[in-house]
Amino acid sequence: MNLHFAHSKNHAGVEHLLVQHLDAVAELARRFAARFDAGELAYWAGKWHDLGKFHPEFTKYLLSPDARRGPDHSSAGMVYAWESLELLALVIGGHHAGLDSRENLKCRWREKRGLAAIREALEIARREMAALAPSKPLLSCLPAFLHTPPSTQKGDPERSAELLIRMLFSALVDADFLDTEAHFCPEQAAARGPKATLGDLRMRFEENQARLMAASTGRLNQLRREIYEHCRAAGTRPQGCFRLTAPTGGAKTRSSLGFALAHALHHGLERVIVAIPYTSIIEQTADVYRGIFGDEEGLVLEHHSAVVLEETHEDPVTEHQAWSRLASQNWDAPIVVTTTVQLFESLFANRPGRCRKLHNLARSVIVLDEVQTLPPGLLEPILDVLRQLVAHYRVTVVLCTATQPALDDSPYLRGLPNVQELLPQQERYFDALRRVHYEIPAVTERWTWGQTAERLRAEPQALAIVNTKKDAMALLDALDDPAALHLSTLMCGAHRRAVLHEVRQRLHEGKPCRLVSTQVVEAGVDLDFPVVLRAVGPLDRIVQAAGRCNREGKLDRGRVIVFHPAEGGLPRGAYRSGYDLAGQMLRSGCDLDDPRTYQRYFHHLYQAVELDSQAIQPAREHFDYPTVAQKFRMIADDSVSVVVRPPGHEKQVDELLAQVGRQAEAPDRLTRRFQPYVVGIYAHLLPQYERDGLLCQVTPGLWQWLGSYDRVRGLVSRGQDPEQLVV
């Protein structure tokens, strides 16, 4: 037997034998995919993925000190798999470059199958490997759910197969990464994996919850205790789709986690994944979790753009950060806190790095916090994937919010079937936790920004939320208060976090605090103003704004003043449709404290907007993975990241810029460290701003803003509409 190698020697001088690599990857992939009854398929994907490395030219490449790029080694396995099962050919053919379209792969197969190098590699593989082919047809190993029942709707079989291919791809690429890492970096491989079980975490959680309840008194805390106990008791229900509809201040964060832990342990699930729309809320949630579980490594993974996990000489990572960096690659952690963007864009991605984590979604509880923020234009593909995860991958989904969208199956929406309520008699809790009084003027009563500013100045502590960044600038101008604060996407993440800290400090100390904001402050941000002014907008946004008023119930009633601006604009699309619908419902005198109001609102909204605006579902049915990945964007991809120097962070930014300046090309780990200090501007404005001397390129894909950055307003450009400037 000739020796064939998968990789070059490691630091200890040990070669990585190809047969050993194929066997190890096959076994790992089988273990990963066994969670969704596709272990045998994943096993053979692992067995065949590197068959091209049997060709003598690949061995020469590994042994040559001057070789920079090896020969094609994924096509041989793809060609071999095609003869057994086409879906495995897609999985293997993309394990380096990413999942391709079915049509492109078919062309590649036709091109490659007759090549002498492919035939030679496969002949050697047949001689060198004891069992290269399965003992039974792989068609018999397909999961039962791919056998189409009579009631299946058009496109269902194709989309079910599309997701299965994606999950098998995830199992293969993660297994390949892990076995390669074990060869080159055994110490790093040994540092992987959770350091506690879900059972350990549940015990800590219940001990912490018991202490909190023992120390808490009063009517509000009694209601929170009841909500928590309902959720905890529901943990033994069968897996499926659940809804936690609880009012703001009802302790949804703890209650949903209590359900998720109890449910996961009862059903033998492996992890809890909490997906949250905004990093500001993630940090709040992560703080709650740290208060419960501590800062130990291997317990809770916080995975989002504001977390910096890379090491530098000036800032070495801690042991916990080192574990988090590894766990973020494949979500191998008992509890994962992430963004809805990270979760769903990964589910529709095609690159190995983004898809690697997907197999770990199987056998999990996914909590979607502030679920009403899911973009309507992507709702159809999102719900389709969630429905499949529940039906075929042993996933339980929890929809968590105070303003529950109508995501159930209905004549106008292919939604989630049999959604169960976790909280009985919701109306009783919404009524008991009424914290605000809504003041809604007649539609004919319209306020200028001067009148709005006058109302704001009359209150020592007040929050005003408007519909656009341009409106926020106009209100700040009219307010003319040097102590006023502002929040919008004109500011980088670090600046917004600093403002939120300042706001909380002023409110806590009873100091004057007037904040002008766009919608970035809504949906879960932990602020507690006595008065909130909200420009008329979509109905759920108005009520989410009210969640920033009298949040802790310290007043008998806070005041939420809904006003009609006499000037200003509205974001396009579903936001404008929601605005029109909200106006109709407000005029009809709807009860904003009744959770059924939002079911009616979303029923009408989802009939008024396009729910697959990017035509993602047809692309999935044609197995066009690159097109799906390109089109599924929860955040606009026509933007570029611009580095700014926010107040108080100038030194950190300058140090990062200096590090980039010392290198010809900044590595990804360094550019990621800029994340807290970037603002996204529209790509089409780059040439103009570069000509005007407002931008310079730091490194490919990253620019520095040389124009003004105001300590209150953030990035500003004279004469430029803020709506057209920043995404």
JSON list of N, CA, C and O in Angstrom, two decimals, residues 503-519:
[
{"chain": "A", "resi": 503, "resn": "VAL", "atom": "N", "xyz": [-27.81, 57.73, 29.58]},
{"chain": "A", "resi": 503, "resn": "VAL", "atom": "CA", "xyz": [-29.26, 57.87, 29.81]},
{"chain": "A", "resi": 503, "resn": "VAL", "atom": "C", "xyz": [-29.66, 57.16, 31.10]},
{"chain": "A", "resi": 503, "resn": "VAL", "atom": "O", "xyz": [-30.37, 57.72, 31.95]},
{"chain": "A", "resi": 504, "resn": "ARG", "atom": "N", "xyz": [-29.22, 55.92, 31.25]},
{"chain": "A", "resi": 504, "resn": "ARG", "atom": "CA", "xyz": [-29.59, 55.16, 32.45]},
{"chain": "A", "resi": 504, "resn": "ARG", "atom": "C", "xyz": [-29.05, 55.83, 33.71]},
{"chain": "A", "resi": 504, "resn": "ARG", "atom": "O", "xyz": [-29.72, 55.84, 34.74]},
{"chain": "A", "resi": 505, "resn": "GLN", "atom": "N", "xyz": [-27.86, 56.39, 33.61]},
{"chain": "A", "resi": 505, "resn": "GLN", "atom": "CA", "xyz": [-27.27, 57.06, 34.76]},
{"chain": "A", "resi": 505, "resn": "GLN", "atom": "C", "xyz": [-28.09, 58.29, 35.15]},
{"chain": "A", "resi": 505, "resn": "GLN", "atom": "O", "xyz": [-28.40, 58.49, 36.33]},
{"chain": "A", "resi": 506, "resn": "ARG", "atom": "N", "xyz": [-28.46, 59.10, 34.17]},
{"chain": "A", "resi": 506, "resn": "ARG", "atom": "CA", "xyz": [-29.25, 60.30, 34.47]},
{"chain": "A", "resi": 506, "resn": "ARG", "atom": "C", "xyz": [-30.62, 59.92, 35.05]},
{"chain": "A", "resi": 506, "resn": "ARG", "atom": "O", "xyz": [-31.10, 60.55, 36.00]},
{"chain": "A", "resi": 507, "resn": "LEU", "atom": "N", "xyz": [-31.26, 58.92, 34.45]},
{"chain": "A", "resi": 507, "resn": "LEU", "atom": "CA", "xyz": [-32.57, 58.51, 34.95]},
{"chain": "A", "resi": 507, "resn": "LEU", "atom": "C", "xyz": [-32.47, 58.00, 36.38]},
{"chain": "A", "resi": 507, "resn": "LEU", "atom": "O", "xyz": [-33.32, 58.32, 37.23]},
{"chain": "A", "resi": 508, "resn": "HIS", "atom": "N", "xyz": [-31.44, 57.22, 36.66]},
{"chain": "A", "resi": 508, "resn": "HIS", "atom": "CA", "xyz": [-31.26, 56.66, 38.00]},
{"chain": "A", "resi": 508, "resn": "HIS", "atom": "C", "xyz": [-31.02, 57.76, 39.03]},
{"chain": "A", "resi": 508, "resn": "HIS", "atom": "O", "xyz": [-31.52, 57.68, 40.16]},
{"chain": "A", "resi": 509, "resn": "GLU", "atom": "N", "xyz": [-30.27, 58.80, 38.63]},
{"chain": "A", "resi": 509, "resn": "GLU", "atom": "CA", "xyz": [-29.93, 59.87, 39.57]},
{"chain": "A", "resi": 509, "resn": "GLU", "atom": "C", "xyz": [-30.97, 60.98, 39.59]},
{"chain": "A", "resi": 509, "resn": "GLU", "atom": "O", "xyz": [-30.81, 61.97, 40.32]},
{"chain": "A", "resi": 510, "resn": "GLY", "atom": "N", "xyz": [-32.04, 60.85, 38.79]},
{"chain": "A", "resi": 510, "resn": "GLY", "atom": "CA", "xyz": [-33.09, 61.87, 38.77]},
{"chain": "A", "resi": 510, "resn": "GLY", "atom": "C", "xyz": [-32.69, 63.15, 38.07]},
{"chain": "A", "resi": 510, "resn": "GLY", "atom": "O", "xyz": [-33.31, 64.20, 38.28]},
{"chain": "A", "resi": 511, "resn": "LYS", "atom": "N", "xyz": [-31.67, 63.11, 37.23]},
{"chain": "A", "resi": 511, "resn": "LYS", "atom": "CA", "xyz": [-31.21, 64.30, 36.52]},
{"chain": "A", "resi": 511, "resn": "LYS", "atom": "C", "xyz": [-32.04, 64.52, 35.26]},
{"chain": "A", "resi": 511, "resn": "LYS", "atom": "O", "xyz": [-32.65, 63.60, 34.74]},
{"chain": "A", "resi": 512, "resn": "PRO", "atom": "N", "xyz": [-32.06, 65.76, 34.75]},
{"chain": "A", "resi": 512, "resn": "PRO", "atom": "CA", "xyz": [-32.76, 66.00, 33.49]},
{"chain": "A", "resi": 512, "resn": "PRO", "atom": "C", "xyz": [-32.21, 65.11, 32.37]},
{"chain": "A", "resi": 512, "resn": "PRO", "atom": "O", "xyz": [-31.00, 64.93, 32.26]},
{"chain": "A", "resi": 513, "resn": "CYS", "atom": "N", "xyz": [-33.10, 64.57, 31.57]},
{"chain": "A", "resi": 513, "resn": "CYS", "atom": "CA", "xyz": [-32.68, 63.66, 30.50]},
{"chain": "A", "resi": 513, "resn": "CYS", "atom": "C", "xyz": [-33.72, 63.70, 29.39]},
{"chain": "A", "resi": 513, "resn": "CYS", "atom": "O", "xyz": [-34.84, 63.20, 29.55]},
{"chain": "A", "resi": 514, "resn": "ARG", "atom": "N", "xyz": [-33.35, 64.32, 28.29]},
{"chain": "A", "resi": 514, "resn": "ARG", "atom": "CA", "xyz": [-34.21, 64.36, 27.11]},
{"chain": "A", "resi": 514, "resn": "ARG", "atom": "C", "xyz": [-33.48, 63.65, 25.97]},
{"chain": "A", "resi": 514, "resn": "ARG", "atom": "O", "xyz": [-32.39, 64.05, 25.58]},
{"chain": "A", "resi": 515, "resn": "LEU", "atom": "N", "xyz": [-34.12, 62.61, 25.46]},
{"chain": "A", "resi": 515, "resn": "LEU", "atom": "CA", "xyz": [-33.50, 61.76, 24.45]},
{"chain": "A", "resi": 515, "resn": "LEU", "atom": "C", "xyz": [-34.37, 61.77, 23.19]},
{"chain": "A", "resi": 515, "resn": "LEU", "atom": "O", "xyz": [-35.56, 61.51, 23.25]},
{"chain": "A", "resi": 516, "resn": "VAL", "atom": "N", "xyz": [-33.73, 62.07, 22.05]},
{"chain": "A", "resi": 516, "resn": "VAL", "atom": "CA", "xyz": [-34.39, 62.01, 20.75]},
{"chain": "A", "resi": 516, "resn": "VAL", "atom": "C", "xyz": [-33.83, 60.79, 20.02]},
{"chain": "A", "resi": 516, "resn": "VAL", "atom": "O", "xyz": [-32.61, 60.65, 19.89]},
{"chain": "A", "resi": 517, "resn": "SER", "atom": "N", "xyz": [-34.72, 59.93, 19.53]},
{"chain": "A", "resi": 517, "resn": "SER", "atom": "CA", "xyz": [-34.25, 58.67, 18.97]},
{"chain": "A", "resi": 517, "resn": "SER", "atom": "C", "xyz": [-35.08, 58.24, 17.76]},
{"chain": "A", "resi": 517, "resn": "SER", "atom": "O", "xyz": [-36.24, 58.65, 17.61]},
{"chain": "A", "resi": 518, "resn": "THR", "atom": "N", "xyz": [-34.48, 57.42, 16.94]},
{"chain": "A", "resi": 518, "resn": "THR", "atom": "CA", "xyz": [-35.23, 56.67, 15.93]},
{"chain": "A", "resi": 518, "resn": "THR", "atom": "C", "xyz": [-35.65, 55.35, 16.57]},
{"chain": "A", "resi": 518, "resn": "THR", "atom": "O", "xyz": [-35.52, 55.16, 17.79]},
{"chain": "A", "resi": 519, "resn": "GLN", "atom": "N", "xyz": [-36.09, 54.39, 15.74]},
{"chain": "A", "resi": 519, "resn": "GLN", "atom": "CA", "xyz": [-36.61, 53.13, 16.27]},
{"chain": "A", "resi": 519, "resn": "GLN", "atom": "C", "xyz": [-35.55, 52.25, 16.92]},
{"chain": "A", "resi": 519, "resn": "GLN", "atom": "O", "xyz": [-35.89, 51.22, 17.51]}
]
